[in-house]
Amino acid sequence: MTSFTPLSTFCLLLFRMQRIKSMFYHAYNSYLDNAFPYDELRPLTCDGQDTWGSFSLTLIDALDTLLVLGNRTEFQRVASLLQDTVDFDIDVNASVFETNIRVVGGLLSAHLLAGRAGMELEPGWPCSGPLLRMAEDAARKLLPAFQTPTGMPYGTVNLLHGVSPTETPVTCTAGVGTFILEFAMLSRLTGDPTFENAARRALRALWKTRSDIGLVGNHIDILSKKWVAQDAGIGAGVDSYFEYLVKGAIMLQDEELLNMFQAYDQAIQNYTRFDDWYLWVQMHKGTVSMPVFQSLEAFWPGLQSLLGNLDSAVRTFQNYYSVWRQFGGLPEFYSIPQGYTVDKREGYPLRPELIESAMYLFRATGDHTYLQLGFDALESIERIAKTPCGYASVKDLRDHQLDNRMESFFLAETIKYLYLLFDPTHFLHGGGTEGDGSWEEGGDGGQCVLGAGGFIFNTEAHPLDPAALYCCSRHAQDHQELRDILLSLSQPDGRSKPPAKQTEDPPPNPSDSIALKPGEKRTPPLLSCPVQPFNARLSIFGQVFTDNT
């Protein structure tokens, strides 16, 4: 094996990062030249098509990637262009799930990165701003879908008229449980709890439908709460539900979400895991229904790494990587017993999930195996999928036939995760030093710090800054908390005065768990806190120190 000096490794990383930038701009410029303002580029015919709602989806999805690659000028131009051209008040049937993760998530992320991008910020940012208002507008168009007896949303909504009377009540599990990141962030930034309440109600309703052995199926009737498809697994139709329980728990420091995931994970390990593969099983019996690996499952090792389950994550990643090496990509379905693709599921639409897991695992282990996967992905995509007008989905990995579509997630996720894999000092990893613009002040009077690290990626790879949660929803509570602490310290006998009456009710505590019984005490959270509560930053081991301590 060739050994590299630190300098040669650094130069190699820089070279690959430059190649990834070139890949991005070939795809991005092809979209602008041939497809804008349509949602997506058709790279074989060099034109565009609307797919998810007719709001220039690729441009919204790629906006934060521009900043990730360091292009502040184009970020500013596109952010202004979107404000002038995108209108959500249109007679279009849109996927509630896709609009949330791609549009709401993309606009929220761009809003939170606007300071770093050098945009002119409104007073009080990040609690106000044009991109935030766009995200809120888009999310409000989705709220009618949540107005159901169960709280679980319909899968499709008309952006102008709401839910059609003929809309099917059957939707996938992920379509119910993949909203807490975007909707909670929106509620904390705008002060309107409607979004977070809707996401939590849907999550809790879905939690109550799990089987006696602790599993959920693939598709559910949101009105009757009956499972229509009873296959349980971690792949398509379910994947991001589990992802959002973990990432929501981390971002919101929410014990309830973590407890939900840990209960699911125990059932998943007991019933679906075989030799570090995860199969599909019948949700009530636990018997194998589909012994296949789906490419969407490749996010799982990365998710496991966030919880510290590295041994299991590494072994599962190696299984998935072996499939990549076999085909030069991940087929949508792979038969584990046969060791080959499944009929009519041989394609690879340039998905990011295995690259995403490689990024997390390289951050956790430093093992250059994950850099090798990144290099393999870069070479495969360049060799197989590149066209004169962008990059095309692979219709069949066996003979490398191409399909006339470039999904927006190629620019939002695949290229972003590839770049971040090869850039260990990127600001999204917490890189940067004091004075280099690695963080920004936010809120009224600059009372909070943003951009210092701990970013949480939504399932479309849009980074959300947990510090923003503090800026708009915590500072009023914290000011009162500090006042109470100082008042208590000023009393000669050390006793505190009753707290001042608040003029309005504080936001509900997002960590209140519905699982707690009356009188039951809360245990310390198992998560590392990316943004400490205000009083924790004044204390050591719970003891507040004063001048006379």
Tab-separated table of N, CA and C in Angstrom, residues 351-431:
chain	number	residue	atom	x	y	z
A	351	ARG	N	-27.389	8.871	-5.815
A	351	ARG	CA	-27.770	9.112	-4.424
A	351	ARG	C	-26.544	9.360	-3.546
A	352	PRO	N	-26.753	10.067	-2.400
A	352	PRO	CA	-25.626	10.461	-1.546
A	352	PRO	C	-25.392	9.585	-0.320
A	353	GLU	N	-26.274	8.638	0.003
A	353	GLU	CA	-26.305	8.070	1.348
A	353	GLU	C	-25.002	7.393	1.776
A	354	LEU	N	-24.358	6.625	0.886
A	354	LEU	CA	-23.125	5.959	1.288
A	354	LEU	C	-22.007	6.983	1.487
A	355	ILE	N	-21.977	8.014	0.664
A	355	ILE	CA	-20.991	9.083	0.823
A	355	ILE	C	-21.238	9.825	2.140
A	356	GLU	N	-22.490	10.044	2.465
A	356	GLU	CA	-22.863	10.674	3.733
A	356	GLU	C	-22.315	9.872	4.911
A	357	SER	N	-22.527	8.563	4.892
A	357	SER	CA	-22.014	7.723	5.972
A	357	SER	C	-20.490	7.747	6.015
A	358	ALA	N	-19.861	7.774	4.847
A	358	ALA	CA	-18.394	7.849	4.807
A	358	ALA	C	-17.912	9.135	5.472
A	359	MET	N	-18.613	10.235	5.243
A	359	MET	CA	-18.216	11.499	5.863
A	359	MET	C	-18.282	11.410	7.381
A	360	TYR	N	-19.391	10.895	7.904
A	360	TYR	CA	-19.532	10.776	9.359
A	360	TYR	C	-18.494	9.821	9.947
A	361	LEU	N	-18.274	8.693	9.278
A	361	LEU	CA	-17.356	7.701	9.819
A	361	LEU	C	-15.908	8.163	9.724
A	362	PHE	N	-15.561	8.906	8.689
A	362	PHE	CA	-14.206	9.451	8.626
A	362	PHE	C	-14.000	10.470	9.740
A	363	ARG	N	-15.013	11.278	10.009
A	363	ARG	CA	-14.914	12.226	11.117
A	363	ARG	C	-14.748	11.494	12.446
A	364	ALA	N	-15.397	10.348	12.577
A	364	ALA	CA	-15.368	9.628	13.850
A	364	ALA	C	-14.115	8.785	14.032
A	365	THR	N	-13.537	8.275	12.943
A	365	THR	CA	-12.452	7.305	13.056
A	365	THR	C	-11.121	7.776	12.473
A	366	GLY	N	-11.159	8.669	11.484
A	366	GLY	CA	-9.937	9.059	10.791
A	366	GLY	C	-9.405	7.990	9.854
A	367	ASP	N	-10.180	6.937	9.631
A	367	ASP	CA	-9.760	5.829	8.769
A	367	ASP	C	-9.850	6.254	7.301
A	368	HIS	N	-8.744	6.121	6.568
A	368	HIS	CA	-8.709	6.571	5.176
A	368	HIS	C	-9.494	5.664	4.233
A	369	THR	N	-10.047	4.561	4.753
A	369	THR	CA	-10.954	3.740	3.950
A	369	THR	C	-12.107	4.589	3.417
A	370	TYR	N	-12.555	5.523	4.225
A	370	TYR	CA	-13.709	6.329	3.849
A	370	TYR	C	-13.332	7.370	2.801
A	371	LEU	N	-12.109	7.834	2.837
A	371	LEU	CA	-11.637	8.702	1.761
A	371	LEU	C	-11.561	7.931	0.447
A	372	GLN	N	-11.196	6.646	0.523
A	372	GLN	CA	-11.138	5.827	-0.681
A	372	GLN	C	-12.516	5.671	-1.308
A	373	LEU	N	-13.547	5.493	-0.455
A	373	LEU	CA	-14.915	5.446	-0.992
A	373	LEU	C	-15.247	6.738	-1.711
A	374	GLY	N	-14.862	7.862	-1.114
A	374	GLY	CA	-15.115	9.145	-1.759
A	374	GLY	C	-14.429	9.246	-3.111
A	375	PHE	N	-13.197	8.767	-3.173
A	375	PHE	CA	-12.477	8.792	-4.449
A	375	PHE	C	-13.146	7.867	-5.463
A	376	ASP	N	-13.570	6.679	-5.014
A	376	ASP	CA	-14.275	5.751	-5.907
A	376	ASP	C	-15.556	6.384	-6.445
A	377	ALA	N	-16.290	7.067	-5.565
A	377	ALA	CA	-17.540	7.711	-5.992
A	377	ALA	C	-17.261	8.805	-7.010
A	378	LEU	N	-16.253	9.606	-6.748
A	378	LEU	CA	-15.886	10.671	-7.669
A	378	LEU	C	-15.546	10.109	-9.046
A	379	GLU	N	-14.727	9.055	-9.072
A	379	GLU	CA	-14.328	8.453	-10.340
A	379	GLU	C	-15.517	7.816	-11.056
A	380	SER	N	-16.361	7.103	-10.317
A	380	SER	CA	-17.505	6.423	-10.933
A	380	SER	C	-18.465	7.412	-11.565
A	381	ILE	N	-18.803	8.469	-10.828
A	381	ILE	CA	-19.770	9.442	-11.336
A	381	ILE	C	-19.214	10.154	-12.564
A	382	GLU	N	-17.943	10.519	-12.513
A	382	GLU	CA	-17.322	11.176	-13.670
A	382	GLU	C	-17.305	10.259	-14.894
A	383	ARG	N	-16.993	8.998	-14.662
A	383	ARG	CA	-16.827	8.058	-15.781
A	383	ARG	C	-18.162	7.603	-16.349
A	384	ILE	N	-19.142	7.375	-15.489
A	384	ILE	CA	-20.395	6.757	-15.921
A	384	ILE	C	-21.476	7.775	-16.238
A	385	ALA	N	-21.596	8.829	-15.417
A	385	ALA	CA	-22.800	9.665	-15.446
A	385	ALA	C	-22.619	11.015	-16.124
A	386	LYS	N	-21.395	11.414	-16.430
A	386	LYS	CA	-21.189	12.753	-16.977
A	386	LYS	C	-21.667	12.838	-18.419
A	387	THR	N	-22.369	13.927	-18.721
A	387	THR	CA	-22.844	14.202	-20.079
A	387	THR	C	-22.437	15.635	-20.433
A	388	PRO	N	-22.582	16.034	-21.691
A	388	PRO	CA	-22.266	17.429	-22.041
A	388	PRO	C	-23.120	18.448	-21.292
A	389	CYS	N	-24.289	18.020	-20.789
A	389	CYS	CA	-25.202	18.944	-20.102
A	389	CYS	C	-25.423	18.562	-18.645
A	390	GLY	N	-24.398	18.077	-17.953
A	390	GLY	CA	-24.574	17.768	-16.543
A	390	GLY	C	-24.227	16.329	-16.224
A	391	TYR	N	-24.962	15.766	-15.250
A	391	TYR	CA	-24.759	14.380	-14.838
A	391	TYR	C	-26.114	13.690	-14.818
A	392	ALA	N	-26.179	12.502	-15.414
A	392	ALA	CA	-27.450	11.790	-15.568
A	392	ALA	C	-27.550	10.641	-14.581
A	393	SER	N	-28.752	10.413	-14.103
A	393	SER	CA	-29.009	9.218	-13.303
A	393	SER	C	-28.670	7.974	-14.120
A	394	VAL	N	-28.171	6.962	-13.427
A	394	VAL	CA	-27.825	5.708	-14.098
A	394	VAL	C	-29.052	4.802	-14.075
A	395	LYS	N	-29.546	4.489	-15.253
A	395	LYS	CA	-30.749	3.662	-15.346
A	395	LYS	C	-30.464	2.218	-15.002
A	396	ASP	N	-29.274	1.725	-15.358
A	396	ASP	CA	-28.925	0.326	-15.127
A	396	ASP	C	-27.418	0.243	-14.886
A	397	LEU	N	-27.027	-0.138	-13.662
A	397	LEU	CA	-25.612	-0.221	-13.323
A	397	LEU	C	-24.902	-1.377	-14.021
A	398	ARG	N	-25.651	-2.319	-14.564
A	398	ARG	CA	-25.011	-3.470	-15.215
A	398	ARG	C	-24.385	-3.075	-16.543
A	399	ASP	N	-25.035	-2.174	-17.286
A	399	ASP	CA	-24.486	-1.774	-18.580
A	399	ASP	C	-24.322	-0.257	-18.701
A	400	HIS	N	-24.604	0.468	-17.602
A	400	HIS	CA	-24.388	1.917	-17.529
A	400	HIS	C	-25.283	2.710	-18.470
A	401	GLN	N	-26.473	2.171	-18.750
A	401	GLN	CA	-27.472	2.987	-19.437
A	401	GLN	C	-27.831	4.176	-18.556
A	402	LEU	N	-28.110	5.331	-19.188
A	402	LEU	CA	-28.432	6.543	-18.447
A	402	LEU	C	-29.901	6.909	-18.587
A	403	ASP	N	-30.380	7.659	-17.611
A	403	ASP	CA	-31.747	8.154	-17.606
A	403	ASP	C	-31.701	9.675	-17.742
A	404	ASN	N	-32.727	10.245	-18.353
A	404	ASN	CA	-32.724	11.675	-18.677
A	404	ASN	C	-33.192	12.504	-17.485
A	405	ARG	N	-32.451	12.396	-16.375
A	405	ARG	CA	-32.848	13.140	-15.175
A	405	ARG	C	-31.627	13.400	-14.283
A	406	MET	N	-31.534	14.602	-13.766
A	406	MET	CA	-30.558	14.926	-12.733
A	406	MET	C	-31.332	15.474	-11.540
A	407	GLU	N	-31.513	14.641	-10.528
A	407	GLU	CA	-32.278	15.038	-9.341
A	407	GLU	C	-31.580	16.187	-8.623
A	408	SER	N	-32.367	17.044	-7.993
A	408	SER	CA	-31.786	18.194	-7.299
A	408	SER	C	-30.894	17.769	-6.149
A	409	PHE	N	-31.123	16.562	-5.602
A	409	PHE	CA	-30.287	16.147	-4.472
A	409	PHE	C	-28.841	15.865	-4.891
A	410	PHE	N	-28.575	15.738	-6.185
A	410	PHE	CA	-27.197	15.559	-6.611
A	410	PHE	C	-26.361	16.781	-6.232
A	411	LEU	N	-26.925	17.983	-6.407
A	411	LEU	CA	-26.221	19.200	-6.033
A	411	LEU	C	-26.357	19.503	-4.542
A	412	ALA	N	-27.493	19.154	-3.962
A	412	ALA	CA	-27.729	19.467	-2.549
A	412	ALA	C	-26.984	18.527	-1.618
A	413	GLU	N	-26.916	17.239	-1.969
A	413	GLU	CA	-26.387	16.239	-1.054
A	413	GLU	C	-25.111	15.565	-1.547
A	414	THR	N	-25.180	14.927	-2.714
A	414	THR	CA	-24.071	14.084	-3.159
A	414	THR	C	-22.777	14.876	-3.249
A	415	ILE	N	-22.815	16.003	-3.945
A	415	ILE	CA	-21.600	16.807	-4.099
A	415	ILE	C	-21.199	17.445	-2.772
A	416	LYS	N	-22.179	17.872	-1.979
A	416	LYS	CA	-21.851	18.502	-0.695
A	416	LYS	C	-21.149	17.521	0.234
A	417	TYR	N	-21.689	16.318	0.365
A	417	TYR	CA	-21.063	15.329	1.254
A	417	TYR	C	-19.692	14.895	0.730
A	418	LEU	N	-19.563	14.782	-0.582
A	418	LEU	CA	-18.252	14.464	-1.152
A	418	LEU	C	-17.229	15.536	-0.771
A	419	TYR	N	-17.606	16.776	-0.942
A	419	TYR	CA	-16.685	17.878	-0.645
A	419	TYR	C	-16.328	17.895	0.843
A	420	LEU	N	-17.324	17.736	1.699
A	420	LEU	CA	-17.078	17.766	3.145
A	420	LEU	C	-16.261	16.571	3.614
A	421	LEU	N	-16.386	15.439	2.930
A	421	LEU	CA	-15.566	14.283	3.251
A	421	LEU	C	-14.086	14.611	3.090
A	422	PHE	N	-13.750	15.363	2.034
A	422	PHE	CA	-12.352	15.671	1.744
A	422	PHE	C	-11.875	16.981	2.385
A	423	ASP	N	-12.747	17.673	3.108
A	423	ASP	CA	-12.356	18.933	3.745
A	423	ASP	C	-12.597	18.853	5.253
A	424	PRO	N	-11.683	18.236	5.993
A	424	PRO	CA	-11.900	18.025	7.434
A	424	PRO	C	-11.894	19.302	8.259
A	425	THR	N	-11.403	20.423	7.712
A	425	THR	CA	-11.365	21.674	8.473
A	425	THR	C	-12.470	22.638	8.065
A	426	HIS	N	-13.461	22.169	7.344
A	426	HIS	CA	-14.545	23.035	6.879
A	426	HIS	C	-15.329	23.597	8.062
A	427	PHE	N	-15.898	24.783	7.882
A	427	PHE	CA	-16.626	25.403	8.994
A	427	PHE	C	-17.814	24.562	9.444
A	428	LEU	N	-18.401	23.776	8.545
A	428	LEU	CA	-19.517	22.920	8.952
A	428	LEU	C	-19.068	21.796	9.876
A	429	HIS	N	-17.779	21.507	9.891
A	429	HIS	CA	-17.219	20.540	10.835
A	429	HIS	C	-16.720	21.212	12.110
A	430	GLY	N	-16.946	22.523	12.237
A	430	GLY	CA	-16.424	23.243	13.389
A	430	GLY	C	-15.030	23.766	13.164
A	431	GLY	N	-14.553	23.793	11.915
A	431	GLY	CA	-13.224	24.295	11.610
A	431	GLY	C	-13.184	25.811	11.631
